[in-house]
């Protein structure tokens, strides 16, 4: 059985709580399906929501930022909320307010920790490449120490977290089903399109399998 | 010429500022391309990032929430950050830290206003339906007053906002172009799949054009 996380004041779903999940299997599957996330910081008292990429390794999610950025300065030692969302469909009902969306989302709350040990940082950054493109880190020019230094790497434990999902068709009032109104769902997919090789690739360099097999969503 | 917004302490891009845009044409195009957004609130001192749908009407974006939800309570009279992001591609370079993503995003800062006047609320909620599915509000069962009452509708002026974009292929160090490493871009698209009619649709009810013509992304 997948590990259940404790429900806290921040992760408890107030509304439509049948859509809430607190088990790691559900949470991890959503985190692994979508690299793009939105990290919320509080900067000078006001919220700032920045899009970035996250990846998971075991019980933590990681993201990186420039050491010069304000997100990083805000993140050190203060609470963040990291949210990952996938839009799976548009739900058209028979009255306006029954319209909805199918989605999967995860919210993680906590205090990020900055990874400073250079070897650990390099390992994790290579882990990021391999999380998205399995095996790719081994064929790359190794990262320069100075580049690693300029990059801040943050980790957040998956401890205070919840998932939320909706799937299926519209749910209308019983009497509305008698109306001659088209209702239904329009599924939405994140689609990887044919890769575009860099014009400066050397002759004879073939597209690796980790490019052709990318699958998010 | 498209209206330029003033650059504030919150919207000024600190890094890679060649990717920043402050004109309404660019900002509006991104807002209109993607209904999904992430709204950041500060609740009891900690950030909370909630996915929801936004739509634009003129100089404002709107979103709705349950009157029972905590987002709404947090949003009234306090600052929010509303961020819309589209992932357009994965960028694979010749060394780890030159990997990137193509994207379009908008951040809007401000204090949301709650729309309370019932007729205005109904008009705006119908406007939401029509923003996503042109003309659909006219064929629906009108929204019940009680449902409108239970729904909180928030508006945010597009005054303190900026857009950020990246497009194109990888940018590597000059000496790395001599390496036999495949580099390039994998474009990502938000794809609408074939609509799934509700099994309870009445016989003979045809799929309207506003369903077949949906185009986000």
Tab-separated table of N, CA and C in Angstrom, chain B residues 85-194:
chain	number	residue	atom	x	y	z
B	85	UNK	N	0.961	30.216	-17.587
B	85	UNK	CA	2.162	29.699	-18.257
B	85	UNK	C	1.808	28.666	-19.296
B	86	UNK	N	2.495	28.727	-20.396
B	86	UNK	CA	2.363	27.715	-21.449
B	86	UNK	C	3.731	27.139	-21.726
B	87	UNK	N	3.822	25.827	-21.675
B	87	UNK	CA	5.066	25.154	-22.040
B	87	UNK	C	5.053	24.906	-23.544
B	88	UNK	N	6.016	25.458	-24.252
B	88	UNK	CA	6.041	25.347	-25.717
B	88	UNK	C	7.103	24.386	-26.235
B	89	UNK	N	8.057	24.037	-25.390
B	89	UNK	CA	9.076	23.129	-25.904
B	89	UNK	C	10.150	22.810	-24.890
B	90	UNK	N	10.809	21.690	-25.123
B	90	UNK	CA	11.950	21.284	-24.304
B	90	UNK	C	13.193	21.560	-25.124
B	91	UNK	N	14.187	22.144	-24.508
B	91	UNK	CA	15.386	22.560	-25.241
B	91	UNK	C	16.574	21.758	-24.719
B	92	UNK	N	17.128	20.924	-25.588
B	92	UNK	CA	18.237	20.045	-25.198
B	92	UNK	C	19.540	20.599	-25.740
B	93	UNK	N	20.461	20.854	-24.834
B	93	UNK	CA	21.732	21.469	-25.209
B	93	UNK	C	22.871	20.475	-25.044
B	94	UNK	N	24.092	20.955	-25.174
B	94	UNK	CA	25.257	20.068	-25.178
B	94	UNK	C	25.899	19.922	-23.798
B	95	UNK	N	25.421	20.688	-22.850
B	95	UNK	CA	25.833	20.505	-21.449
B	95	UNK	C	24.600	20.750	-20.578
B	96	UNK	N	24.597	20.144	-19.401
B	96	UNK	CA	23.387	20.110	-18.580
B	96	UNK	C	22.753	21.464	-18.336
B	97	UNK	N	23.564	22.430	-17.899
B	97	UNK	CA	22.970	23.700	-17.476
B	97	UNK	C	22.582	24.612	-18.631
B	98	UNK	N	22.865	24.216	-19.880
B	98	UNK	CA	22.321	24.963	-21.015
B	98	UNK	C	20.970	24.418	-21.485
B	99	UNK	N	20.523	23.340	-20.875
B	99	UNK	CA	19.180	22.853	-21.198
B	99	UNK	C	18.167	23.903	-20.737
B	100	UNK	N	17.075	23.984	-21.433
B	100	UNK	CA	16.109	25.025	-21.111
B	100	UNK	C	14.714	24.586	-21.545
B	101	UNK	N	13.777	25.514	-21.481
B	101	UNK	CA	12.418	25.248	-21.945
B	101	UNK	C	11.938	26.466	-22.712
B	102	UNK	N	11.178	26.223	-23.752
B	102	UNK	CA	10.475	27.317	-24.411
B	102	UNK	C	9.123	27.483	-23.748
B	103	UNK	N	8.747	28.701	-23.511
B	103	UNK	CA	7.514	28.949	-22.756
B	103	UNK	C	7.007	30.359	-23.045
B	104	UNK	N	5.764	30.586	-22.665
B	104	UNK	CA	5.187	31.928	-22.590
B	104	UNK	C	4.535	32.050	-21.231
B	105	UNK	N	4.763	33.132	-20.524
B	105	UNK	CA	4.101	33.292	-19.227
B	105	UNK	C	3.775	34.753	-18.953
B	106	UNK	N	2.785	34.928	-18.111
B	106	UNK	CA	2.377	36.269	-17.673
B	106	UNK	C	2.201	36.229	-16.170
B	107	UNK	N	2.678	37.271	-15.502
B	107	UNK	CA	2.396	37.439	-14.081
B	107	UNK	C	1.634	38.744	-13.895
B	108	UNK	N	0.551	38.680	-13.151
B	108	UNK	CA	-0.209	39.895	-12.835
B	108	UNK	C	-0.246	40.042	-11.318
B	109	UNK	N	0.123	41.205	-10.854
B	109	UNK	CA	0.079	41.496	-9.417
B	109	UNK	C	-1.057	42.474	-9.142
B	110	UNK	N	-1.653	42.344	-7.981
B	110	UNK	CA	-2.658	43.332	-7.621
B	110	UNK	C	-3.587	42.837	-6.555
B	111	UNK	N	-4.571	43.662	-6.288
B	111	UNK	CA	-5.540	43.344	-5.262
B	111	UNK	C	-6.868	43.019	-5.939
B	112	UNK	N	-7.340	41.786	-5.845
B	112	UNK	CA	-8.574	41.457	-6.553
B	112	UNK	C	-9.789	42.130	-5.917
B	113	UNK	N	-10.775	42.389	-6.754
B	113	UNK	CA	-12.016	42.975	-6.290
B	113	UNK	C	-13.101	41.921	-6.483
B	114	UNK	N	-13.970	41.821	-5.496
B	114	UNK	CA	-15.069	40.863	-5.573
B	114	UNK	C	-16.237	41.547	-6.270
B	115	UNK	N	-16.778	40.894	-7.298
B	115	UNK	CA	-17.951	41.432	-7.991
B	115	UNK	C	-19.188	40.945	-7.247
B	116	UNK	N	-20.020	41.851	-6.780
B	116	UNK	CA	-21.153	41.419	-5.956
B	116	UNK	C	-22.510	41.691	-6.611
B	117	UNK	N	-22.570	42.645	-7.499
B	117	UNK	CA	-23.858	42.997	-8.109
B	117	UNK	C	-24.344	41.812	-8.964
B	118	UNK	N	-25.538	41.232	-8.637
B	118	UNK	CA	-25.951	39.960	-9.253
B	118	UNK	C	-26.014	39.979	-10.786
B	119	UNK	N	-26.577	41.048	-11.371
B	119	UNK	CA	-26.696	41.074	-12.842
B	119	UNK	C	-25.318	41.126	-13.499
B	120	UNK	N	-24.449	41.930	-12.930
B	120	UNK	CA	-23.087	42.034	-13.465
B	120	UNK	C	-22.368	40.688	-13.340
B	121	UNK	N	-22.607	40.037	-12.206
B	121	UNK	CA	-22.018	38.722	-11.983
B	121	UNK	C	-22.495	37.717	-13.032
B	122	UNK	N	-23.806	37.703	-13.270
B	122	UNK	CA	-24.365	36.781	-14.265
B	122	UNK	C	-23.782	37.079	-15.639
B	123	UNK	N	-23.698	38.359	-15.988
B	123	UNK	CA	-23.124	38.738	-17.291
B	123	UNK	C	-21.692	38.251	-17.423
B	124	UNK	N	-20.926	38.442	-16.374
B	124	UNK	CA	-19.521	38.042	-16.444
B	124	UNK	C	-19.376	36.528	-16.504
B	125	UNK	N	-20.191	35.812	-15.739
B	125	UNK	CA	-20.103	34.343	-15.768
B	125	UNK	C	-20.521	33.804	-17.139
B	126	UNK	N	-21.533	34.427	-17.746
B	126	UNK	CA	-21.869	34.054	-19.125
B	126	UNK	C	-20.721	34.413	-20.072
B	127	UNK	N	-20.071	35.523	-19.773
B	127	UNK	CA	-18.922	35.932	-20.573
B	127	UNK	C	-17.793	34.915	-20.488
B	128	UNK	N	-17.664	34.271	-19.335
B	128	UNK	CA	-16.647	33.229	-19.180
B	128	UNK	C	-16.944	32.062	-20.124
B	129	UNK	N	-18.207	31.613	-20.092
B	129	UNK	CA	-18.622	30.508	-20.980
B	129	UNK	C	-18.324	30.883	-22.438
B	130	UNK	N	-18.696	32.102	-22.807
B	130	UNK	CA	-18.524	32.509	-24.210
B	130	UNK	C	-17.061	32.762	-24.569
B	131	UNK	N	-16.249	33.104	-23.573
B	131	UNK	CA	-14.819	33.281	-23.839
B	131	UNK	C	-14.194	31.941	-24.241
B	132	UNK	N	-14.657	30.873	-23.611
B	132	UNK	CA	-14.106	29.550	-23.919
B	132	UNK	C	-14.842	28.899	-25.096
B	133	UNK	N	-16.173	29.080	-25.139
B	133	UNK	CA	-17.021	28.412	-26.135
B	133	UNK	C	-17.954	29.455	-26.730
B	134	UNK	N	-17.499	30.166	-27.756
B	134	UNK	CA	-18.261	31.325	-28.267
B	134	UNK	C	-19.734	31.006	-28.547
B	135	UNK	N	-20.602	31.785	-27.951
B	135	UNK	CA	-22.045	31.648	-28.175
B	135	UNK	C	-22.735	30.633	-27.289
B	136	UNK	N	-21.977	29.867	-26.530
B	136	UNK	CA	-22.594	28.777	-25.766
B	136	UNK	C	-23.577	29.264	-24.700
B	137	UNK	N	-23.314	30.406	-24.102
B	137	UNK	CA	-24.174	30.837	-22.983
B	137	UNK	C	-25.638	30.966	-23.428
B	138	UNK	N	-25.847	31.268	-24.719
B	138	UNK	CA	-27.228	31.496	-25.190
B	138	UNK	C	-28.025	30.196	-25.340
B	139	UNK	N	-27.353	29.046	-25.406
B	139	UNK	CA	-28.106	27.792	-25.578
B	139	UNK	C	-28.250	27.028	-24.259
B	140	UNK	N	-27.695	27.571	-23.186
B	140	UNK	CA	-27.704	26.852	-21.904
B	140	UNK	C	-28.949	27.167	-21.086
B	141	UNK	N	-29.233	26.298	-20.132
B	141	UNK	CA	-30.238	26.636	-19.119
B	141	UNK	C	-29.642	27.778	-18.302
B	142	UNK	N	-30.361	28.900	-18.177
B	142	UNK	CA	-29.773	30.045	-17.450
B	142	UNK	C	-29.373	29.652	-16.033
B	143	UNK	N	-28.332	30.296	-15.550
B	143	UNK	CA	-27.845	30.004	-14.199
B	143	UNK	C	-28.877	30.401	-13.154
B	144	UNK	N	-29.038	29.571	-12.134
B	144	UNK	CA	-29.963	29.893	-11.050
B	144	UNK	C	-29.360	30.979	-10.177
B	145	UNK	N	-30.228	31.836	-9.669
B	145	UNK	CA	-29.759	32.931	-8.810
B	145	UNK	C	-28.995	32.403	-7.598
B	146	UNK	N	-29.489	31.287	-7.048
B	146	UNK	CA	-28.838	30.731	-5.851
B	146	UNK	C	-27.425	30.242	-6.173
B	147	UNK	N	-27.258	29.685	-7.392
B	147	UNK	CA	-25.928	29.224	-7.801
B	147	UNK	C	-24.984	30.410	-7.981
B	148	UNK	N	-25.514	31.474	-8.558
B	148	UNK	CA	-24.694	32.674	-8.752
B	148	UNK	C	-24.252	33.214	-7.391
B	149	UNK	N	-25.206	33.185	-6.452
B	149	UNK	CA	-24.912	33.686	-5.112
B	149	UNK	C	-23.784	32.901	-4.444
B	150	UNK	N	-23.781	31.579	-4.646
B	150	UNK	CA	-22.747	30.736	-4.011
B	150	UNK	C	-21.374	30.861	-4.651
B	151	UNK	N	-21.353	31.519	-5.808
B	151	UNK	CA	-20.095	31.628	-6.533
B	151	UNK	C	-19.496	33.009	-6.316
B	152	UNK	N	-18.260	33.024	-5.918
B	152	UNK	CA	-17.572	34.304	-5.771
B	152	UNK	C	-16.821	34.583	-7.063
B	153	UNK	N	-16.908	35.826	-7.497
B	153	UNK	CA	-16.293	36.205	-8.751
B	153	UNK	C	-15.282	37.310	-8.453
B	154	UNK	N	-14.057	37.088	-8.858
B	154	UNK	CA	-12.989	38.039	-8.547
B	154	UNK	C	-12.436	38.660	-9.822
B	155	UNK	N	-12.066	39.901	-9.735
B	155	UNK	CA	-11.465	40.570	-10.888
B	155	UNK	C	-10.150	41.223	-10.481
B	156	UNK	N	-9.248	41.256	-11.437
B	156	UNK	CA	-7.922	41.826	-11.211
B	156	UNK	C	-7.589	42.683	-12.425
B	157	UNK	N	-7.235	43.944	-12.221
B	157	UNK	CA	-6.894	44.782	-13.374
B	157	UNK	C	-5.528	44.390	-13.936
B	158	UNK	N	-5.419	44.460	-15.261
B	158	UNK	CA	-4.127	44.145	-15.899
B	158	UNK	C	-3.308	45.428	-15.915
B	159	UNK	N	-2.821	45.810	-14.739
B	159	UNK	CA	-2.092	47.074	-14.617
B	159	UNK	C	-0.636	46.850	-14.254
B	160	UNK	N	-0.433	45.962	-13.270
B	160	UNK	CA	0.932	45.650	-12.866
B	160	UNK	C	1.211	44.229	-13.354
B	161	UNK	N	1.769	44.131	-14.552
B	161	UNK	CA	1.897	42.820	-15.185
B	161	UNK	C	3.085	42.798	-16.123
B	162	UNK	N	3.587	41.593	-16.345
B	162	UNK	CA	4.654	41.431	-17.329
B	162	UNK	C	4.543	40.059	-17.959
B	163	UNK	N	5.111	39.939	-19.154
B	163	UNK	CA	5.161	38.654	-19.841
B	163	UNK	C	6.612	38.241	-19.968
B	164	UNK	N	6.819	36.947	-20.087
B	164	UNK	CA	8.167	36.432	-20.283
B	164	UNK	C	8.060	35.295	-21.291
B	165	UNK	N	8.986	35.246	-22.207
B	165	UNK	CA	8.942	34.210	-23.243
B	165	UNK	C	10.348	33.746	-23.568
B	166	UNK	N	10.420	32.490	-23.950
B	166	UNK	CA	11.639	31.982	-24.570
B	166	UNK	C	11.217	31.175	-25.771
B	167	UNK	N	11.920	31.315	-26.860
B	167	UNK	CA	11.672	30.464	-28.017
B	167	UNK	C	13.003	30.149	-28.688
B	168	UNK	N	12.959	29.214	-29.604
B	168	UNK	CA	14.178	28.883	-30.365
B	168	UNK	C	14.946	27.717	-29.789
B	169	UNK	N	16.090	27.461	-30.386
B	169	UNK	CA	16.896	26.292	-30.052
B	169	UNK	C	17.848	26.528	-28.898
B	170	UNK	N	18.697	25.553	-28.641
B	170	UNK	CA	19.658	25.669	-27.540
B	170	UNK	C	20.723	26.728	-27.843
B	171	UNK	N	21.242	27.322	-26.792
B	171	UNK	CA	22.353	28.270	-26.930
B	171	UNK	C	23.514	27.692	-26.126
B	172	UNK	N	24.530	27.249	-26.832
B	172	UNK	CA	25.652	26.576	-26.174
B	172	UNK	C	26.913	27.439	-26.219
B	173	UNK	N	27.903	27.055	-25.427
B	173	UNK	CA	29.214	27.722	-25.507
B	173	UNK	C	29.797	27.400	-26.882
B	174	UNK	N	30.491	28.362	-27.462
B	174	UNK	CA	30.987	28.190	-28.829
B	174	UNK	C	31.788	26.889	-29.002
B	175	UNK	N	32.652	26.571	-28.036
B	175	UNK	CA	33.496	25.379	-28.203
B	175	UNK	C	32.679	24.071	-28.136
B	176	UNK	N	31.488	24.126	-27.524
B	176	UNK	CA	30.696	22.901	-27.397
B	176	UNK	C	30.046	22.465	-28.703
B	177	UNK	N	29.976	23.391	-29.660
B	177	UNK	CA	29.350	23.026	-30.942
B	177	UNK	C	30.192	22.006	-31.717
B	178	UNK	N	31.432	21.837	-31.317
B	178	UNK	CA	32.296	20.853	-31.978
B	178	UNK	C	32.066	19.432	-31.453
B	179	UNK	N	31.246	19.316	-30.391
B	179	UNK	CA	31.036	17.995	-29.788
B	179	UNK	C	29.950	17.206	-30.527
B	180	UNK	N	30.147	15.897	-30.642
B	180	UNK	CA	29.168	15.064	-31.361
B	180	UNK	C	27.977	14.700	-30.474
B	181	UNK	N	27.269	15.717	-30.005
B	181	UNK	CA	26.129	15.515	-29.097
B	181	UNK	C	24.870	16.028	-29.789
B	182	UNK	N	23.816	15.220	-29.808
B	182	UNK	CA	22.563	15.684	-30.405
B	182	UNK	C	21.958	16.772	-29.525
B	183	UNK	N	21.692	17.918	-30.129
B	183	UNK	CA	21.009	18.998	-29.433
B	183	UNK	C	19.822	19.414	-30.283
B	184	UNK	N	18.857	20.047	-29.672
B	184	UNK	CA	17.694	20.470	-30.436
B	184	UNK	C	16.520	20.774	-29.523
B	185	UNK	N	15.346	20.820	-30.132
B	185	UNK	CA	14.146	21.222	-29.423
B	185	UNK	C	13.055	20.178	-29.633
B	186	UNK	N	12.294	19.916	-28.596
B	186	UNK	CA	11.101	19.090	-28.747
B	186	UNK	C	9.900	19.992	-28.482
B	187	UNK	N	9.206	20.420	-29.546
B	187	UNK	CA	8.042	21.284	-29.333
B	187	UNK	C	6.949	20.552	-28.557
B	188	UNK	N	6.259	21.295	-27.721
B	188	UNK	CA	5.172	20.737	-26.909
B	188	UNK	C	3.900	21.508	-27.244
B	189	UNK	N	2.828	20.773	-27.434
B	189	UNK	CA	1.557	21.424	-27.782
B	189	UNK	C	0.448	20.955	-26.863
B	190	UNK	N	-0.435	21.886	-26.510
B	190	UNK	CA	-1.651	21.508	-25.805
B	190	UNK	C	-2.666	21.143	-26.880
B	191	UNK	N	-3.042	19.878	-26.913
B	191	UNK	CA	-3.856	19.382	-28.023
B	191	UNK	C	-5.273	19.062	-27.541
B	192	UNK	N	-6.279	19.569	-28.263
B	192	UNK	CA	-7.669	19.200	-27.968
B	192	UNK	C	-7.949	17.883	-28.688
B	193	UNK	N	-8.431	16.895	-27.970
B	193	UNK	CA	-8.711	15.595	-28.570
B	193	UNK	C	-10.192	15.534	-28.992
B	194	UNK	N	-10.581	14.475	-29.726
B	194	UNK	CA	-11.982	14.391	-30.156
B	194	UNK	C	-12.946	14.464	-28.969
